[in-house]
Amino acid sequence: MSTIEVTTTPVINLTDRAAAKVAELIAQEGDDQLALRVAVKAGGCSGMSYEMFFDADTDPEDHVAVFGTAKVRVDPASAPHLAGSTLDYKDGLNDAGFHIENPNAKRSCGCGQSFS
């Protein structure tokens, strides 16, 4: 796992690969105010789905953690659904992209973006 500078209790951890990729993508955007926002919303084929996007908006109630130069924000409503999760990044031909390992998910769909 990456070195963590926690500003609040980390809800989701990033592997070194994920932290490096997030930092790279933020650097490409050229806005050091951006952070990766990880959220959960109702919907998807298993009941809940993940959302990940870069966001400059801050909310004092967000859970915030910094992994190297990659900042991650989780809103208070999503935090219980993501607690203890790990975000990883895989590169290659198969299963490339970000993947969340969530110990709170009782079941998930084949796409990996939806859970219950």
Short mmCIF file of N, CA and C in Angstrom, two decimals, residues 31-81:
data_model
loop_
_atom_site.label_atom_id
_atom_site.label_comp_id
_atom_site.label_asym_id
_atom_site.label_seq_id
_atom_site.Cartn_x
_atom_site.Cartn_y
_atom_site.Cartn_z
N ASP A 31 -4.64 20.49 -12.70
CA ASP A 31 -5.34 21.21 -11.64
C ASP A 31 -5.05 20.51 -10.32
N ASP A 32 -4.18 21.09 -9.50
CA ASP A 32 -3.78 20.44 -8.26
C ASP A 32 -4.87 20.48 -7.19
N GLN A 33 -6.01 21.11 -7.49
CA GLN A 33 -7.15 21.10 -6.56
C GLN A 33 -8.02 19.86 -6.74
N LEU A 34 -7.78 19.11 -7.81
CA LEU A 34 -8.58 17.92 -8.08
C LEU A 34 -8.25 16.79 -7.12
N ALA A 35 -9.26 16.02 -6.81
CA ALA A 35 -9.10 14.80 -6.03
C ALA A 35 -9.99 13.74 -6.66
N LEU A 36 -9.67 12.49 -6.42
CA LEU A 36 -10.53 11.41 -6.88
C LEU A 36 -11.68 11.29 -5.90
N ARG A 37 -12.89 11.44 -6.38
CA ARG A 37 -14.07 11.24 -5.54
C ARG A 37 -14.59 9.84 -5.83
N VAL A 38 -14.72 9.05 -4.76
CA VAL A 38 -15.27 7.70 -4.86
C VAL A 38 -16.59 7.73 -4.11
N ALA A 39 -17.66 7.31 -4.76
CA ALA A 39 -18.99 7.37 -4.18
C ALA A 39 -19.78 6.11 -4.52
N VAL A 40 -20.86 5.95 -3.81
CA VAL A 40 -21.78 4.84 -4.04
C VAL A 40 -23.15 5.46 -4.27
N LYS A 41 -23.87 4.96 -5.26
CA LYS A 41 -25.23 5.44 -5.50
C LYS A 41 -26.14 4.24 -5.73
N ALA A 42 -27.42 4.46 -5.51
CA ALA A 42 -28.40 3.41 -5.76
C ALA A 42 -28.48 3.18 -7.26
N GLY A 43 -28.56 1.91 -7.64
CA GLY A 43 -28.68 1.58 -9.05
C GLY A 43 -27.71 0.47 -9.43
N GLY A 44 -27.66 0.17 -10.67
CA GLY A 44 -26.81 -0.92 -11.14
C GLY A 44 -27.54 -2.24 -11.04
N CYS A 45 -26.97 -3.27 -11.61
CA CYS A 45 -27.66 -4.56 -11.67
C CYS A 45 -27.70 -5.31 -10.34
N SER A 46 -26.91 -4.86 -9.34
CA SER A 46 -26.94 -5.53 -8.04
C SER A 46 -27.48 -4.63 -6.93
N GLY A 47 -27.96 -3.44 -7.24
CA GLY A 47 -28.58 -2.59 -6.24
C GLY A 47 -27.83 -1.31 -5.94
N MET A 48 -26.50 -1.36 -5.89
CA MET A 48 -25.66 -0.19 -5.63
C MET A 48 -24.57 -0.18 -6.70
N SER A 49 -24.11 1.02 -7.06
CA SER A 49 -23.02 1.09 -8.03
C SER A 49 -21.99 2.11 -7.57
N TYR A 50 -20.77 1.91 -8.05
CA TYR A 50 -19.66 2.80 -7.72
C TYR A 50 -19.60 3.94 -8.71
N GLU A 51 -19.20 5.10 -8.22
CA GLU A 51 -18.89 6.24 -9.08
C GLU A 51 -17.49 6.71 -8.72
N MET A 52 -16.70 7.00 -9.72
CA MET A 52 -15.37 7.57 -9.51
C MET A 52 -15.17 8.67 -10.53
N PHE A 53 -14.80 9.84 -10.04
CA PHE A 53 -14.55 10.96 -10.93
C PHE A 53 -13.65 11.96 -10.23
N PHE A 54 -13.00 12.82 -11.02
CA PHE A 54 -12.16 13.86 -10.46
C PHE A 54 -13.02 15.07 -10.14
N ASP A 55 -12.76 15.64 -8.96
CA ASP A 55 -13.63 16.66 -8.43
C ASP A 55 -12.79 17.68 -7.67
N ALA A 56 -13.05 18.96 -7.88
CA ALA A 56 -12.36 20.01 -7.13
C ALA A 56 -13.22 20.52 -5.98
N ASP A 57 -14.48 20.10 -5.93
CA ASP A 57 -15.37 20.53 -4.86
C ASP A 57 -14.96 19.90 -3.54
N THR A 58 -15.02 20.69 -2.49
CA THR A 58 -14.72 20.17 -1.17
C THR A 58 -15.93 20.36 -0.28
N ASP A 59 -16.09 19.45 0.65
CA ASP A 59 -17.15 19.50 1.64
C ASP A 59 -16.49 19.17 2.97
N PRO A 60 -16.69 19.99 3.99
CA PRO A 60 -16.04 19.72 5.28
C PRO A 60 -16.42 18.37 5.88
N GLU A 61 -17.51 17.77 5.40
CA GLU A 61 -17.93 16.47 5.93
C GLU A 61 -17.32 15.30 5.17
N ASP A 62 -16.66 15.57 4.05
CA ASP A 62 -16.02 14.50 3.28
C ASP A 62 -14.95 13.81 4.11
N HIS A 63 -14.77 12.53 3.86
CA HIS A 63 -13.63 11.78 4.38
C HIS A 63 -12.53 11.97 3.34
N VAL A 64 -11.36 12.40 3.78
CA VAL A 64 -10.27 12.71 2.87
C VAL A 64 -9.02 11.97 3.30
N ALA A 65 -8.34 11.35 2.34
CA ALA A 65 -7.05 10.71 2.61
C ALA A 65 -6.13 11.03 1.44
N VAL A 66 -4.83 11.12 1.74
CA VAL A 66 -3.84 11.42 0.71
C VAL A 66 -2.86 10.26 0.65
N PHE A 67 -2.66 9.75 -0.55
CA PHE A 67 -1.75 8.64 -0.81
C PHE A 67 -0.66 9.17 -1.73
N GLY A 68 0.48 9.53 -1.19
CA GLY A 68 1.51 10.19 -1.99
C GLY A 68 1.00 11.55 -2.41
N THR A 69 0.80 11.76 -3.71
CA THR A 69 0.23 13.03 -4.19
C THR A 69 -1.22 12.86 -4.63
N ALA A 70 -1.78 11.67 -4.45
CA ALA A 70 -3.16 11.40 -4.85
C ALA A 70 -4.10 11.61 -3.67
N LYS A 71 -5.04 12.54 -3.84
CA LYS A 71 -6.03 12.82 -2.79
C LYS A 71 -7.34 12.11 -3.16
N VAL A 72 -7.97 11.51 -2.14
CA VAL A 72 -9.23 10.80 -2.34
C VAL A 72 -10.28 11.37 -1.39
N ARG A 73 -11.47 11.63 -1.91
CA ARG A 73 -12.58 12.13 -1.11
C ARG A 73 -13.75 11.13 -1.19
N VAL A 74 -14.39 10.91 -0.04
CA VAL A 74 -15.58 10.06 0.03
C VAL A 74 -16.63 10.82 0.83
N ASP A 75 -17.84 10.94 0.29
CA ASP A 75 -18.89 11.66 1.00
C ASP A 75 -19.41 10.82 2.16
N PRO A 76 -20.01 11.45 3.16
CA PRO A 76 -20.46 10.73 4.36
C PRO A 76 -21.50 9.64 4.08
N ALA A 77 -22.35 9.83 3.09
CA ALA A 77 -23.37 8.82 2.78
C ALA A 77 -22.75 7.56 2.16
N SER A 78 -21.67 7.73 1.40
CA SER A 78 -21.01 6.60 0.75
C SER A 78 -20.05 5.86 1.68
N ALA A 79 -19.55 6.56 2.69
CA ALA A 79 -18.50 6.01 3.56
C ALA A 79 -18.84 4.65 4.16
N PRO A 80 -20.03 4.43 4.72
CA PRO A 80 -20.30 3.11 5.31
C PRO A 80 -20.27 1.97 4.29
N HIS A 81 -20.62 2.27 3.05
CA HIS A 81 -20.62 1.25 1.99
C HIS A 81 -19.22 0.93 1.49
#
